[in-house]
XYZ file of C-alpha atoms in Angstrom:
82
model
C -13.296 -28.198 -28.675
C -16.522 -27.979 -26.764
C -15.370 -25.321 -24.287
C -16.471 -22.467 -26.548
C -18.998 -20.283 -24.794
C -21.084 -17.465 -26.191
C -20.583 -15.234 -23.147
C -18.141 -12.407 -23.741
C -15.207 -12.409 -21.381
C -14.757 -15.267 -18.969
C -18.182 -15.802 -17.485
C -17.363 -18.883 -15.444
C -17.406 -16.330 -12.658
C -20.271 -13.826 -12.513
C -19.738 -10.178 -11.532
C -21.630 -10.945 -8.333
C -19.304 -13.841 -7.469
C -16.299 -11.659 -8.206
C -17.585 -8.897 -5.918
C -18.510 -11.388 -3.186
C -14.916 -12.636 -3.197
C -13.806 -9.159 -2.034
C -15.545 -9.944 1.269
C -13.528 -13.136 1.776
C -10.150 -11.397 1.658
C -8.729 -9.654 4.720
C -7.679 -6.029 4.512
C -8.976 -2.714 3.223
C -8.497 -3.666 -0.428
C -7.782 -6.666 -2.667
C -5.460 -7.332 -5.602
C -6.083 -9.392 -8.728
C -3.509 -11.877 -7.462
C -5.451 -12.408 -4.230
C -8.727 -12.777 -6.128
C -7.153 -15.336 -8.476
C -6.381 -17.551 -5.463
C -10.135 -17.764 -4.764
C -11.505 -17.910 -8.314
C -11.180 -20.415 -11.191
C -10.125 -17.781 -13.735
C -6.742 -16.277 -14.563
C -5.305 -13.132 -13.067
C -5.408 -11.538 -16.535
C -9.121 -12.318 -16.862
C -9.721 -10.954 -13.372
C -7.865 -7.716 -14.170
C -9.975 -7.254 -17.286
C -13.190 -7.751 -15.312
C -12.033 -5.428 -12.516
C -11.316 -2.691 -15.049
C -14.790 -3.149 -16.561
C -16.423 -2.918 -13.127
C -14.316 0.145 -12.318
C -15.383 1.787 -15.586
C -19.004 1.215 -14.514
C -18.312 2.799 -11.095
C -19.095 -0.444 -9.284
C -15.725 -0.665 -7.521
C -12.946 1.721 -6.510
C -9.283 1.422 -7.343
C -5.934 2.865 -6.377
C -2.551 2.298 -7.987
C 0.068 2.873 -5.258
C 2.925 1.527 -7.421
C 3.366 0.910 -11.132
C 2.949 -2.840 -10.643
C 0.239 -2.975 -7.995
C -3.428 -2.030 -8.129
C -5.691 -2.187 -5.090
C -9.458 -2.611 -5.511
C -12.279 -2.178 -3.016
C -16.050 -1.944 -2.878
C -17.716 1.448 -2.375
C -19.157 1.864 1.139
C -22.786 1.803 -0.004
C -22.245 -1.588 -1.675
C -22.634 -3.243 1.751
C -26.304 -2.338 2.142
C -27.323 -3.297 -1.381
C -29.456 -6.093 0.072
C -32.116 -3.685 1.311
């Protein structure tokens, strides 16, 4: 097997790419399921990454039901280009 990579987690998608995908999805928040439709990694991998980003205060989350989690970017994330 030559698919072994030294990066921890699934780094086929960078944090930046993951966050940029938020912008492509309509609505006030996104779910891991929606993100997995746009990204080449599994929903489980996406959930893990989202939780890491949330722990670092890079994204916000809300859990309206026991099975659904909504994620969104903090307002000030939009002007990070400056």
